[in-house]
Amino acid sequence: MIVLILVVLILLVSLCLLQKYTKQVAEAQGVEISLRNSLRSLRGSHLPVSSSPPDMAPIPANQLPAAYLERHRDSDYGFQHEFELLPDSFPDRTTRASEARENMY
């Protein structure tokens, strides 16, 4: 019984230390991080880079067509920006299955 309590206590202390460390790192980078993301980073998973969204006011109904045309003038830009934020590779994923001969066509 004492061993079980000791193990639980060690786990709780390690979780608190992990949260404190990742919170300090996140604050230094200007990102808000939760316990879930802390545990995800412990496994080596990728944390999405958060670019702060622009502060935009609602668009009046009579200006919607013009706003739509303006925002879709360069339709690839949003995707390209998001694609450039992705890392070159992920340590927890591979492309072996998609490159297998039986999955080519």
XYZ file of N, CA and C in Angstrom, residues 20-102:
249
model
N 5.362 22.850 -15.146
C 6.091 24.083 -14.827
C 7.169 24.363 -15.879
N 7.900 23.324 -16.263
C 8.968 23.497 -17.251
C 8.410 23.908 -18.611
N 7.387 23.193 -19.078
C 6.842 23.509 -20.397
C 6.149 24.862 -20.407
N 5.587 25.258 -19.274
C 4.951 26.573 -19.191
C 6.005 27.676 -19.308
N 7.162 27.475 -18.678
C 8.245 28.457 -18.776
C 8.754 28.554 -20.208
N 8.915 27.421 -20.864
C 9.381 27.409 -22.247
C 8.360 28.079 -23.158
N 7.091 27.769 -22.940
C 6.032 28.345 -23.767
C 5.945 29.859 -23.572
N 6.093 30.335 -22.344
C 6.054 31.773 -22.095
C 7.233 32.465 -22.766
N 8.380 31.814 -22.777
C 9.550 32.395 -23.435
C 9.323 32.503 -24.944
N 8.548 31.568 -25.508
C 8.257 31.587 -26.936
C 7.004 32.379 -27.258
N 6.280 32.821 -26.247
C 5.062 33.584 -26.471
C 3.879 32.734 -26.874
N 3.844 31.476 -26.434
C 2.766 30.554 -26.780
C 2.108 30.081 -25.487
N 0.785 29.897 -25.519
C 0.087 29.352 -24.362
C 0.022 27.845 -24.521
N 0.376 27.106 -23.461
C 0.425 25.648 -23.558
C -0.387 25.029 -22.418
N -1.100 23.956 -22.727
C -1.921 23.273 -21.734
C -1.213 22.003 -21.271
N -1.788 21.359 -20.273
C -1.216 20.102 -19.785
C -1.234 19.050 -20.884
N -2.295 19.039 -21.683
C -2.398 18.081 -22.789
C -1.247 18.280 -23.777
N -0.970 19.528 -24.124
C 0.134 19.804 -25.040
C 1.480 19.514 -24.391
N 1.572 19.683 -23.069
C 2.799 19.339 -22.365
C 3.095 17.855 -22.508
N 2.064 17.037 -22.312
C 2.239 15.592 -22.435
C 2.515 15.203 -23.881
N 1.892 15.905 -24.817
C 2.135 15.641 -26.241
C 3.583 15.953 -26.591
N 4.122 17.042 -26.047
C 5.512 17.397 -26.349
C 6.474 16.415 -25.700
N 6.062 15.806 -24.583
C 6.899 14.800 -23.935
C 7.073 13.585 -24.836
N 6.024 13.229 -25.602
C 6.106 12.101 -26.531
C 6.856 12.462 -27.805
N 7.131 13.739 -28.008
C 7.820 14.159 -29.223
C 6.869 14.541 -30.329
N 5.590 14.647 -30.026
C 4.617 15.038 -31.044
C 4.799 16.506 -31.404
N 4.279 16.843 -32.546
C 4.393 18.206 -33.052
C 3.343 19.097 -32.418
N 3.748 20.261 -31.954
C 2.812 21.268 -31.476
C 2.607 22.279 -32.586
N 1.375 22.514 -32.985
C 1.145 23.479 -34.043
C 1.653 24.866 -33.662
N 2.256 25.521 -34.612
C 2.733 26.871 -34.388
C 1.539 27.786 -34.495
N 1.337 28.571 -33.460
C 0.173 29.451 -33.499
C 0.603 30.834 -33.957
N 0.077 31.217 -35.092
C 0.277 32.587 -35.521
C -0.949 33.346 -35.071
N -0.762 34.467 -34.438
C -1.901 35.177 -33.882
C -2.818 35.659 -35.005
N -4.106 35.374 -34.879
C -5.036 35.750 -35.934
C -5.203 37.268 -35.995
N -5.498 37.773 -37.167
C -5.697 39.218 -37.276
C -6.982 39.646 -36.580
N -6.984 40.849 -36.074
C -8.171 41.408 -35.436
C -9.049 41.995 -36.528
N -10.134 41.300 -36.856
C -10.982 41.705 -37.974
C -12.388 41.999 -37.484
N -12.934 43.095 -37.969
C -14.313 43.464 -37.652
C -15.262 42.716 -38.581
N -16.521 42.561 -38.186
C -17.503 41.918 -39.074
C -17.656 42.705 -40.377
N -17.936 41.991 -41.443
C -18.098 42.608 -42.763
C -19.586 42.885 -42.987
N -19.952 44.118 -43.328
C -21.361 44.413 -43.630
C -21.831 43.596 -44.835
N -23.106 43.252 -44.842
C -23.663 42.382 -45.888
C -23.484 42.963 -47.286
N -23.580 44.272 -47.427
C -23.459 44.866 -48.765
C -22.016 44.878 -49.271
N -21.051 44.625 -48.377
C -19.642 44.597 -48.791
C -19.094 43.172 -48.932
N -19.934 42.171 -48.723
C -19.476 40.778 -48.797
C -18.909 40.379 -50.151
N -19.559 40.705 -51.282
C -18.972 40.293 -52.572
C -17.576 40.885 -52.796
N -17.403 42.153 -52.468
C -16.082 42.781 -52.650
C -15.057 42.160 -51.714
N -15.452 41.882 -50.469
C -14.526 41.274 -49.508
C -14.145 39.863 -49.954
N -15.119 39.123 -50.493
C -14.847 37.774 -50.984
C -13.830 37.820 -52.128
N -14.056 38.689 -53.072
C -13.141 38.802 -54.218
C -11.739 39.220 -53.769
N -11.673 40.133 -52.815
C -10.366 40.585 -52.320
C -9.608 39.466 -51.621
N -10.318 38.697 -50.820
C -9.654 37.629 -50.055
C -9.303 36.419 -50.919
N -9.986 36.240 -52.040
C -9.719 35.091 -52.897
C -8.928 35.452 -54.147
N -8.407 36.660 -54.161
C -7.589 37.065 -55.301
C -6.378 36.139 -55.431
N -5.724 35.876 -54.332
C -4.595 34.955 -54.319
C -5.019 33.756 -53.480
N -5.737 32.830 -54.080
C -6.359 31.747 -53.328
C -5.353 30.784 -52.705
N -4.143 30.752 -53.167
C -3.147 29.837 -52.645
C -2.392 30.385 -51.439
N -2.503 31.667 -51.159
C -1.669 32.272 -50.127
C -1.914 31.687 -48.743
N -3.186 31.541 -48.361
C -3.486 31.002 -47.035
C -2.939 29.599 -46.858
N -3.150 28.759 -47.865
C -2.621 27.404 -47.799
C -1.098 27.414 -47.780
N -0.490 28.241 -48.600
C 0.966 28.299 -48.675
C 1.552 28.740 -47.340
N 0.941 29.725 -46.705
C 1.432 30.195 -45.405
C 1.335 29.078 -44.364
N 0.203 28.375 -44.339
C 0.032 27.279 -43.396
C 1.013 26.144 -43.693
N 1.233 25.852 -44.964
C 2.161 24.791 -45.359
C 3.593 25.132 -44.940
N 3.980 26.395 -45.056
C 5.331 26.804 -44.683
C 5.555 26.742 -43.181
N 4.495 26.789 -42.387
C 4.628 26.682 -40.939
C 4.886 25.247 -40.486
N 4.576 24.269 -41.346
C 4.788 22.868 -40.981
C 6.271 22.533 -40.946
N 6.693 21.650 -40.036
C 8.096 21.224 -40.022
C 8.384 20.304 -41.212
N 9.657 20.108 -41.517
C 10.036 19.255 -42.649
C 9.641 17.804 -42.434
N 9.721 17.333 -41.203
C 9.322 15.956 -40.907
C 8.850 15.879 -39.461
N 8.122 14.816 -39.172
C 7.627 14.580 -37.828
C 8.348 13.355 -37.274
N 8.867 13.423 -36.046
C 9.616 12.280 -35.508
C 8.730 11.072 -35.206
N 7.433 11.267 -35.033
C 6.559 10.159 -34.679
C 5.785 9.586 -35.862
N 6.088 10.038 -37.092
C 5.364 9.554 -38.276
C 6.332 9.261 -39.411
N 5.959 8.297 -40.237
C 6.757 7.982 -41.416
C 5.847 7.943 -42.635
N 6.445 7.811 -43.805
C 5.674 7.707 -45.044
C 5.835 6.327 -45.675
N 6.300 5.360 -44.886
C 6.551 4.023 -45.431
C 5.293 3.388 -46.018
N 4.163 3.508 -45.347
C 2.930 2.860 -45.830
C 2.486 3.457 -47.155
N 2.563 4.766 -47.299
C 2.110 5.369 -48.549
C 3.087 5.121 -49.692
N 4.329 4.818 -49.378
C 5.321 4.560 -50.416
C 5.452 3.076 -50.760
N 4.687 2.231 -50.093
C 4.749 0.797 -50.360
C 4.232 0.516 -51.767
N 4.792 -0.506 -52.392
C 4.446 -0.828 -53.781
C 2.946 -1.092 -53.955
N 2.335 -1.802 -52.991
C 0.909 -2.126 -53.131
C -0.004 -0.912 -52.959
